Amino acid sequence: MEVDSDFLQQYRNITNKLKKRFLKKPNVAEGSEQFASLSKLLKAQECHQYAGFCQLAQARCEHMIGNWCAEAYALTEAARSFLLSEHSVQDIHCPSFQEHLNAAINCYSHAIRVFLENKLCAMAAALSIELGNSLKTLGRPGEAVQHYHRAAELQLQNPLECLDSLGRIASAKIMIGDYEGALSTMTEMDYLAHERGVTTSDGLQPIGAFADILARCEVSRVLLLLLLQPTPQRIRPEHAQILEKYSWESSDDDINSSCISEDLFLLLQSLVMACQSRDTEALKCHQTELWPLLSSEQNHLLHLVLEEVAHPSSQVV
């Protein structure tokens, strides 16, 4: 919709009220409220870009007052408004310089800095994840990785939240084809879940969400290793141990120590053997059986494994 023709005049009027005059202190709190009201009016008219500018002005007012909480909120709302503008531009396939996206990233970064200055690491991490998700939605998973990584660093004291951020990093790396990086991240997740996860009374088996995360890591790492096909000289010891676990010589202890079901374990074992023998027909049969047991991301990796076996690439890790 077209912006209200009176918008710029209202913006100027509020700005003029905030100018310093001789022996008269401007009412910054009132100016902040007026910018907030104007931004709501512009959002109702779907003029998200202009709403973002008003929210930025509101954030500046709150900074002058010293109200950091309201400042961070206004910056976050401004970032979201600029993101909505970027989505609108992309939806109509209009050429642009991504100025709305850059403005959103700057607003998010400023809000994160405000939270960090006030020792609210959890809020800063949440905004980092929100920014990463937005970039991923806009088809920029490579740029999202750094923001997920910052969130993971801020969440080190909370293992579940940290593991969630690391999982987002792995997914983004898979999306951009960085399978080695995804494998390293999954290995880091496995180590962290074993190191800091909640276990059974005997301390041997993780339980709850940690068991689910370990199951995801195990399946994904097997598929990534089958896709990368590392040479014996370059494979890491922990990765070699995973492949050995799914060899025909594996024992019942391997099945019992795994966080995945016995059926899935046996199917993955058959998949590993089929890949090693390069039996394409057997791989297709296993793909059909595994499909309902895997996530969409894992099914994508399984498809890539099948393609790699059928049409080997020249790149070997």
mmCIF file of C-alpha atoms in Angstrom:
data_model
loop_
_atom_site.group_PDB
_atom_site.id
_atom_site.type_symbol
_atom_site.label_atom_id
_atom_site.label_comp_id
_atom_site.label_asym_id
_atom_site.label_seq_id
_atom_site.Cartn_x
_atom_site.Cartn_y
_atom_site.Cartn_z
ATOM 1 C CA MET A 1 0.000 0.000 0.000
ATOM 2 C CA GLU A 2 1.057 3.617 -0.501
ATOM 3 C CA VAL A 3 2.454 5.363 2.519
ATOM 4 C CA ASP A 4 0.311 8.056 4.091
ATOM 5 C CA SER A 5 1.328 11.376 2.495
ATOM 6 C CA ASP A 6 1.418 12.942 5.948
ATOM 7 C CA PHE A 7 4.027 10.478 7.233
ATOM 8 C CA LEU A 8 7.120 12.551 6.487
ATOM 9 C CA GLN A 9 5.590 15.648 8.004
ATOM 10 C CA GLN A 10 4.685 13.767 11.192
ATOM 11 C CA TYR A 11 8.225 12.382 11.366
ATOM 12 C CA ARG A 12 9.708 15.887 10.967
ATOM 13 C CA ASN A 13 7.372 17.326 13.626
ATOM 14 C CA ILE A 14 8.433 14.698 16.180
ATOM 15 C CA THR A 15 12.111 15.192 15.301
ATOM 16 C CA ASN A 16 11.825 18.984 15.663
ATOM 17 C CA LYS A 17 10.350 18.554 19.160
ATOM 18 C CA LEU A 18 13.471 16.632 20.168
ATOM 19 C CA LYS A 19 15.899 19.359 19.121
ATOM 20 C CA LYS A 20 17.679 21.082 21.982
ATOM 21 C CA ARG A 21 16.594 24.660 22.620
ATOM 22 C CA PHE A 22 17.918 27.321 24.934
ATOM 23 C CA LEU A 23 16.784 26.669 28.525
ATOM 24 C CA LYS A 24 14.352 24.004 27.358
ATOM 25 C CA LYS A 25 14.935 20.292 27.683
ATOM 26 C CA PRO A 26 13.173 18.136 25.048
ATOM 27 C CA ASN A 27 10.666 15.519 26.215
ATOM 28 C CA VAL A 28 12.454 12.444 24.835
ATOM 29 C CA ALA A 29 10.036 9.966 26.431
ATOM 30 C CA GLU A 30 7.092 11.602 24.657
ATOM 31 C CA GLY A 31 9.033 11.541 21.384
ATOM 32 C CA SER A 32 9.672 7.837 21.795
ATOM 33 C CA GLU A 33 5.961 7.171 22.295
ATOM 34 C CA GLN A 34 5.079 9.232 19.229
ATOM 35 C CA PHE A 35 7.602 7.347 17.066
ATOM 36 C CA ALA A 36 6.135 4.067 18.366
ATOM 37 C CA SER A 37 2.607 5.172 17.462
ATOM 38 C CA LEU A 38 3.707 6.271 13.998
ATOM 39 C CA SER A 39 5.459 2.951 13.391
ATOM 40 C CA LYS A 40 2.287 1.043 14.325
ATOM 41 C CA LEU A 41 0.298 3.165 11.860
ATOM 42 C CA LEU A 42 2.805 2.458 9.087
ATOM 43 C CA LYS A 43 2.839 -1.270 9.862
ATOM 44 C CA ALA A 44 -0.942 -1.326 9.552
ATOM 45 C CA GLN A 45 -0.512 0.199 6.090
ATOM 46 C CA GLU A 46 2.123 -2.476 5.265
ATOM 47 C CA CYS A 47 4.817 0.166 4.881
ATOM 48 C CA HIS A 48 7.357 -1.903 6.785
ATOM 49 C CA GLN A 49 10.423 -0.016 5.597
ATOM 50 C CA TYR A 50 9.142 3.315 6.967
ATOM 51 C CA ALA A 51 7.967 1.587 10.140
ATOM 52 C CA GLY A 52 11.538 0.371 10.577
ATOM 53 C CA PHE A 53 12.883 3.917 10.350
ATOM 54 C CA CYS A 54 10.427 5.060 13.033
ATOM 55 C CA GLN A 55 11.420 2.161 15.282
ATOM 56 C CA LEU A 56 15.076 3.116 14.828
ATOM 57 C CA ALA A 57 14.218 6.654 15.908
ATOM 58 C CA GLN A 58 12.360 5.207 18.892
ATOM 59 C CA ALA A 59 15.469 3.163 19.807
ATOM 60 C CA ARG A 60 17.604 6.321 19.704
ATOM 61 C CA CYS A 61 15.180 8.042 22.066
ATOM 62 C CA GLU A 62 15.257 5.124 24.504
ATOM 63 C CA HIS A 63 19.060 5.184 24.372
ATOM 64 C CA MET A 64 19.037 8.863 25.308
ATOM 65 C CA ILE A 65 16.780 8.095 28.251
ATOM 66 C CA GLY A 66 18.970 5.185 29.315
ATOM 67 C CA ASN A 67 16.211 2.590 28.937
ATOM 68 C CA TRP A 68 18.302 -0.181 27.358
ATOM 69 C CA CYS A 69 15.495 -2.763 27.533
ATOM 70 C CA ALA A 70 13.127 -0.642 25.414
ATOM 71 C CA GLU A 71 16.038 0.277 23.141
ATOM 72 C CA ALA A 72 16.781 -3.394 22.414
ATOM 73 C CA TYR A 73 13.083 -4.082 21.822
ATOM 74 C CA ALA A 74 12.774 -1.193 19.357
ATOM 75 C CA LEU A 75 15.921 -2.306 17.515
ATOM 76 C CA THR A 76 14.566 -5.848 17.248
ATOM 77 C CA GLU A 77 11.232 -4.609 15.905
ATOM 78 C CA ALA A 78 13.063 -2.416 13.398
ATOM 79 C CA ALA A 79 15.079 -5.419 12.224
ATOM 80 C CA ARG A 80 11.902 -7.447 11.736
ATOM 81 C CA SER A 81 10.282 -4.613 9.792
ATOM 82 C CA PHE A 82 13.267 -4.351 7.451
ATOM 83 C CA LEU A 83 13.178 -8.124 6.967
ATOM 84 C CA LEU A 84 9.518 -7.941 5.960
ATOM 85 C CA SER A 85 10.485 -5.299 3.394
ATOM 86 C CA GLU A 86 13.241 -7.572 2.061
ATOM 87 C CA HIS A 87 10.786 -10.446 1.735
ATOM 88 C CA SER A 88 8.386 -8.198 -0.175
ATOM 89 C CA VAL A 89 11.151 -7.217 -2.597
ATOM 90 C CA GLN A 90 12.159 -10.827 -3.155
ATOM 91 C CA ASP A 91 8.575 -12.007 -3.580
ATOM 92 C CA ILE A 92 8.130 -9.769 -6.621
ATOM 93 C CA HIS A 93 11.670 -10.567 -7.900
ATOM 94 C CA CYS A 94 12.602 -6.900 -7.903
ATOM 95 C CA PRO A 95 16.324 -6.081 -8.392
ATOM 96 C CA SER A 96 17.834 -4.527 -5.286
ATOM 97 C CA PHE A 97 21.056 -3.968 -3.395
ATOM 98 C CA GLN A 98 19.647 -5.838 -0.349
ATOM 99 C CA GLU A 99 19.604 -2.545 1.537
ATOM 100 C CA HIS A 100 16.670 -3.711 3.687
ATOM 101 C CA LEU A 101 18.498 -6.918 4.590
ATOM 102 C CA ASN A 102 21.665 -5.013 5.488
ATOM 103 C CA ALA A 103 19.630 -2.640 7.650
ATOM 104 C CA ALA A 104 18.011 -5.627 9.400
ATOM 105 C CA ILE A 105 21.396 -7.255 10.071
ATOM 106 C CA ASN A 106 22.737 -3.997 11.517
ATOM 107 C CA CYS A 107 19.687 -3.631 13.784
ATOM 108 C CA TYR A 108 19.970 -7.219 15.011
ATOM 109 C CA SER A 109 23.692 -6.765 15.659
ATOM 110 C CA HIS A 110 23.054 -3.569 17.614
ATOM 111 C CA ALA A 111 20.313 -5.222 19.702
ATOM 112 C CA ILE A 112 22.602 -8.203 20.414
ATOM 113 C CA ARG A 113 25.341 -5.805 21.535
ATOM 114 C CA VAL A 114 22.909 -4.068 23.895
ATOM 115 C CA PHE A 115 21.918 -7.387 25.476
ATOM 116 C CA LEU A 116 25.544 -8.470 25.841
ATOM 117 C CA GLU A 117 26.460 -5.174 27.502
ATOM 118 C CA ASN A 118 23.759 -5.921 30.068
ATOM 119 C CA LYS A 119 24.839 -9.567 30.619
ATOM 120 C CA LEU A 120 21.783 -11.112 28.954
ATOM 121 C CA CYS A 121 23.549 -13.782 26.921
ATOM 122 C CA ALA A 122 20.399 -15.877 26.470
ATOM 123 C CA MET A 123 18.553 -12.995 24.777
ATOM 124 C CA ALA A 124 21.577 -12.236 22.596
ATOM 125 C CA ALA A 125 21.778 -15.900 21.556
ATOM 126 C CA ALA A 126 18.057 -15.976 20.743
ATOM 127 C CA LEU A 127 18.431 -12.958 18.447
ATOM 128 C CA SER A 128 21.482 -14.540 16.783
ATOM 129 C CA ILE A 129 19.402 -17.644 16.024
ATOM 130 C CA GLU A 130 16.520 -15.498 14.761
ATOM 131 C CA LEU A 131 18.876 -13.667 12.410
ATOM 132 C CA GLY A 132 20.388 -16.953 11.227
ATOM 133 C CA ASN A 133 16.943 -18.398 10.550
ATOM 134 C CA SER A 134 15.979 -15.308 8.574
ATOM 135 C CA LEU A 135 19.110 -15.502 6.422
ATOM 136 C CA LYS A 136 18.485 -19.199 5.852
ATOM 137 C CA THR A 137 14.902 -18.471 4.760
ATOM 138 C CA LEU A 138 16.208 -15.851 2.347
ATOM 139 C CA GLY A 139 18.481 -18.448 0.730
ATOM 140 C CA ARG A 140 21.686 -17.420 2.527
ATOM 141 C CA PRO A 141 22.582 -20.445 4.700
ATOM 142 C CA GLY A 142 26.294 -19.737 4.349
ATOM 143 C CA GLU A 143 25.865 -16.361 6.044
ATOM 144 C CA ALA A 144 23.601 -17.907 8.681
ATOM 145 C CA VAL A 145 26.409 -20.172 9.925
ATOM 146 C CA GLN A 146 28.341 -17.365 11.649
ATOM 147 C CA HIS A 147 25.252 -16.237 13.555
ATOM 148 C CA TYR A 148 24.412 -19.777 14.660
ATOM 149 C CA HIS A 149 28.029 -20.143 15.742
ATOM 150 C CA ARG A 150 27.837 -16.997 17.842
ATOM 151 C CA ALA A 151 24.657 -18.336 19.465
ATOM 152 C CA ALA A 152 26.383 -21.630 20.278
ATOM 153 C CA GLU A 153 29.286 -19.773 21.921
ATOM 154 C CA LEU A 154 26.851 -17.775 24.062
ATOM 155 C CA GLN A 155 25.021 -20.955 25.102
ATOM 156 C CA LEU A 156 28.003 -22.988 26.300
ATOM 157 C CA GLN A 157 26.619 -23.053 29.840
ATOM 158 C CA ASN A 158 23.343 -24.561 28.562
ATOM 159 C CA PRO A 159 24.184 -27.804 26.730
ATOM 160 C CA LEU A 160 20.764 -28.428 25.171
ATOM 161 C CA GLU A 161 20.527 -24.928 23.711
ATOM 162 C CA CYS A 162 24.137 -25.136 22.529
ATOM 163 C CA LEU A 163 23.458 -28.484 20.847
ATOM 164 C CA ASP A 164 20.421 -27.002 19.112
ATOM 165 C CA SER A 165 22.556 -24.178 17.675
ATOM 166 C CA LEU A 166 25.255 -26.629 16.593
ATOM 167 C CA GLY A 167 22.563 -28.679 14.857
ATOM 168 C CA ARG A 168 21.499 -25.578 12.944
ATOM 169 C CA ILE A 169 25.129 -25.040 11.912
ATOM 170 C CA ALA A 170 25.347 -28.605 10.600
ATOM 171 C CA SER A 171 22.102 -28.237 8.636
ATOM 172 C CA ALA A 172 23.258 -24.955 7.088
ATOM 173 C CA LYS A 173 26.573 -26.523 6.073
ATOM 174 C CA ILE A 174 24.742 -29.427 4.449
ATOM 175 C CA MET A 175 22.626 -26.925 2.508
ATOM 176 C CA ILE A 176 25.729 -25.232 1.065
ATOM 177 C CA GLY A 177 27.471 -28.546 0.342
ATOM 178 C CA ASP A 178 30.104 -28.272 3.075
ATOM 179 C CA TYR A 179 29.826 -31.927 4.070
ATOM 180 C CA GLU A 180 33.211 -32.062 5.782
ATOM 181 C CA GLY A 181 32.246 -29.098 7.923
ATOM 182 C CA ALA A 182 28.885 -30.703 8.726
ATOM 183 C CA LEU A 183 30.648 -33.924 9.746
ATOM 184 C CA SER A 184 32.992 -32.012 12.067
ATOM 185 C CA THR A 185 30.055 -30.172 13.643
ATOM 186 C CA MET A 186 28.130 -33.423 14.153
ATOM 187 C CA THR A 187 31.214 -34.927 15.812
ATOM 188 C CA GLU A 188 31.417 -31.915 18.126
ATOM 189 C CA MET A 189 27.734 -32.370 18.985
ATOM 190 C CA ASP A 190 28.295 -36.056 19.769
ATOM 191 C CA TYR A 191 31.185 -35.223 22.090
ATOM 192 C CA LEU A 192 29.228 -32.473 23.882
ATOM 193 C CA ALA A 193 26.128 -34.661 24.331
ATOM 194 C CA HIS A 194 28.224 -37.473 25.824
ATOM 195 C CA GLU A 195 30.221 -35.065 27.986
ATOM 196 C CA ARG A 196 27.379 -32.997 29.452
ATOM 197 C CA GLY A 197 24.221 -34.979 28.738
ATOM 198 C CA VAL A 198 21.867 -36.451 31.344
ATOM 199 C CA THR A 199 22.436 -40.207 31.639
ATOM 200 C CA THR A 200 20.819 -43.245 33.244
ATOM 201 C CA SER A 201 21.567 -44.143 36.849
ATOM 202 C CA ASP A 202 24.527 -46.300 35.785
ATOM 203 C CA GLY A 203 25.922 -43.372 33.792
ATOM 204 C CA LEU A 204 26.199 -45.376 30.569
ATOM 205 C CA GLN A 205 23.276 -44.280 28.387
ATOM 206 C CA PRO A 206 22.096 -40.694 27.720
ATOM 207 C CA ILE A 207 18.372 -40.158 28.132
ATOM 208 C CA GLY A 208 15.721 -37.746 26.952
ATOM 209 C CA ALA A 209 16.614 -35.044 24.450
ATOM 210 C CA PHE A 210 20.303 -35.947 24.625
ATOM 211 C CA ALA A 211 19.539 -39.467 23.384
ATOM 212 C CA ASP A 212 17.565 -38.017 20.460
ATOM 213 C CA ILE A 213 20.440 -35.691 19.571
ATOM 214 C CA LEU A 214 22.947 -38.547 19.712
ATOM 215 C CA ALA A 215 20.704 -40.656 17.482
ATOM 216 C CA ARG A 216 20.546 -37.844 14.930
ATOM 217 C CA CYS A 217 24.317 -37.370 15.056
ATOM 218 C CA GLU A 218 25.023 -41.079 14.631
ATOM 219 C CA VAL A 219 22.776 -41.539 11.594
ATOM 220 C CA SER A 220 23.889 -38.300 9.949
ATOM 221 C CA ARG A 221 27.573 -39.043 10.512
ATOM 222 C CA VAL A 222 27.235 -42.495 8.955
ATOM 223 C CA LEU A 223 25.558 -40.963 5.879
ATOM 224 C CA LEU A 224 28.134 -38.161 5.636
ATOM 225 C CA LEU A 225 30.993 -40.651 5.847
ATOM 226 C CA LEU A 226 29.420 -42.778 3.116
ATOM 227 C CA LEU A 227 29.060 -39.648 0.999
ATOM 228 C CA LEU A 228 32.595 -38.357 1.576
ATOM 229 C CA GLN A 229 34.282 -41.792 1.375
ATOM 230 C CA PRO A 230 37.452 -40.735 3.237
ATOM 231 C CA THR A 231 40.602 -42.681 2.484
ATOM 232 C CA PRO A 232 42.111 -44.837 5.275
ATOM 233 C CA GLN A 233 45.063 -42.426 5.493
ATOM 234 C CA ARG A 234 42.899 -39.354 6.120
ATOM 235 C CA ILE A 235 39.959 -40.681 8.121
ATOM 236 C CA ARG A 236 39.839 -39.566 11.756
ATOM 237 C CA PRO A 237 39.982 -42.354 14.381
ATOM 238 C CA GLU A 238 36.505 -41.582 15.747
ATOM 239 C CA HIS A 239 35.041 -41.702 12.240
ATOM 240 C CA ALA A 240 36.766 -44.983 11.489
ATOM 241 C CA GLN A 241 35.285 -46.342 14.703
ATOM 242 C CA ILE A 242 31.780 -45.420 13.497
ATOM 243 C CA LEU A 243 32.180 -47.323 10.235
ATOM 244 C CA GLU A 244 33.651 -50.310 12.082
ATOM 245 C CA LYS A 245 30.617 -50.297 14.335
ATOM 246 C CA TYR A 246 28.408 -50.956 11.298
ATOM 247 C CA SER A 247 30.536 -53.726 9.835
ATOM 248 C CA TRP A 248 29.399 -57.358 9.785
ATOM 249 C CA GLU A 249 31.733 -58.055 12.694
ATOM 250 C CA SER A 250 29.793 -55.770 15.005
ATOM 251 C CA SER A 251 28.579 -57.316 18.243
ATOM 252 C CA ASP A 252 25.377 -57.087 20.255
ATOM 253 C CA ASP A 253 27.169 -54.624 22.516
ATOM 254 C CA ASP A 254 27.373 -52.182 19.588
ATOM 255 C CA ILE A 255 23.609 -52.394 19.095
ATOM 256 C CA ASN A 256 22.882 -52.035 22.803
ATOM 257 C CA SER A 257 25.217 -49.041 23.194
ATOM 258 C CA SER A 258 23.592 -47.204 20.288
ATOM 259 C CA CYS A 259 20.858 -44.600 20.761
ATOM 260 C CA ILE A 260 18.987 -45.751 17.648
ATOM 261 C CA SER A 261 16.546 -48.637 17.329
ATOM 262 C CA GLU A 262 17.763 -52.128 16.441
ATOM 263 C CA ASP A 263 15.882 -52.063 13.129
ATOM 264 C CA LEU A 264 17.516 -48.792 12.099
ATOM 265 C CA PHE A 265 20.922 -50.069 13.221
ATOM 266 C CA LEU A 266 20.614 -53.205 11.077
ATOM 267 C CA LEU A 267 19.392 -51.215 8.066
ATOM 268 C CA LEU A 268 22.338 -48.817 8.362
ATOM 269 C CA GLN A 269 24.658 -51.782 8.690
ATOM 270 C CA SER A 270 23.281 -53.195 5.450
ATOM 271 C CA LEU A 271 23.602 -49.773 3.832
ATOM 272 C CA VAL A 272 27.282 -49.520 4.784
ATOM 273 C CA MET A 273 27.971 -52.963 3.382
ATOM 274 C CA ALA A 274 26.119 -52.157 0.155
ATOM 275 C CA CYS A 275 28.159 -48.966 -0.273
ATOM 276 C CA GLN A 276 31.411 -50.782 0.303
ATOM 277 C CA SER A 277 30.476 -53.368 -2.320
ATOM 278 C CA ARG A 278 29.010 -50.598 -4.571
ATOM 279 C CA ASP A 279 25.780 -52.561 -5.004
ATOM 280 C CA THR A 280 23.435 -49.954 -6.477
ATOM 281 C CA GLU A 281 20.363 -52.190 -6.556
ATOM 282 C CA ALA A 282 20.772 -53.105 -2.890
ATOM 283 C CA LEU A 283 21.183 -49.409 -2.054
ATOM 284 C CA LYS A 284 17.882 -48.588 -3.749
ATOM 285 C CA CYS A 285 16.134 -51.283 -1.733
ATOM 286 C CA HIS A 286 17.651 -49.999 1.512
ATOM 287 C CA GLN A 287 16.690 -46.450 0.595
ATOM 288 C CA THR A 288 13.041 -47.498 0.364
ATOM 289 C CA GLU A 289 13.207 -49.150 3.792
ATOM 290 C CA LEU A 290 15.101 -46.308 5.436
ATOM 291 C CA TRP A 291 13.008 -43.474 3.996
ATOM 292 C CA PRO A 292 10.259 -43.429 6.684
ATOM 293 C CA LEU A 293 12.830 -43.775 9.499
ATOM 294 C CA LEU A 294 14.947 -40.750 8.546
ATOM 295 C CA SER A 295 14.440 -37.003 8.653
ATOM 296 C CA SER A 296 14.145 -34.988 5.446
ATOM 297 C CA GLU A 297 17.750 -33.846 5.831
ATOM 298 C CA GLN A 298 18.983 -37.408 6.301
ATOM 299 C CA ASN A 299 16.932 -38.603 3.332
ATOM 300 C CA HIS A 300 18.608 -35.890 1.268
ATOM 301 C CA LEU A 301 22.012 -37.196 2.360
ATOM 302 C CA LEU A 302 20.948 -40.765 1.562
ATOM 303 C CA HIS A 303 19.931 -39.655 -1.931
ATOM 304 C CA LEU A 304 23.345 -38.034 -2.396
ATOM 305 C CA VAL A 305 25.034 -41.242 -1.235
ATOM 306 C CA LEU A 306 23.103 -43.211 -3.832
ATOM 307 C CA GLU A 307 24.049 -40.695 -6.527
ATOM 308 C CA GLU A 308 27.708 -40.838 -5.483
ATOM 309 C CA VAL A 309 27.803 -44.630 -5.671
ATOM 310 C CA ALA A 310 26.018 -44.678 -9.029
ATOM 311 C CA HIS A 311 28.081 -41.821 -10.495
ATOM 312 C CA PRO A 312 31.342 -41.479 -8.503
ATOM 313 C CA SER A 313 32.890 -38.031 -8.412
ATOM 314 C CA SER A 314 36.627 -37.462 -8.720
ATOM 315 C CA GLN A 315 36.859 -35.828 -5.289
ATOM 316 C CA VAL A 316 37.880 -38.113 -2.452
ATOM 317 C CA VAL A 317 38.438 -36.885 1.093
#
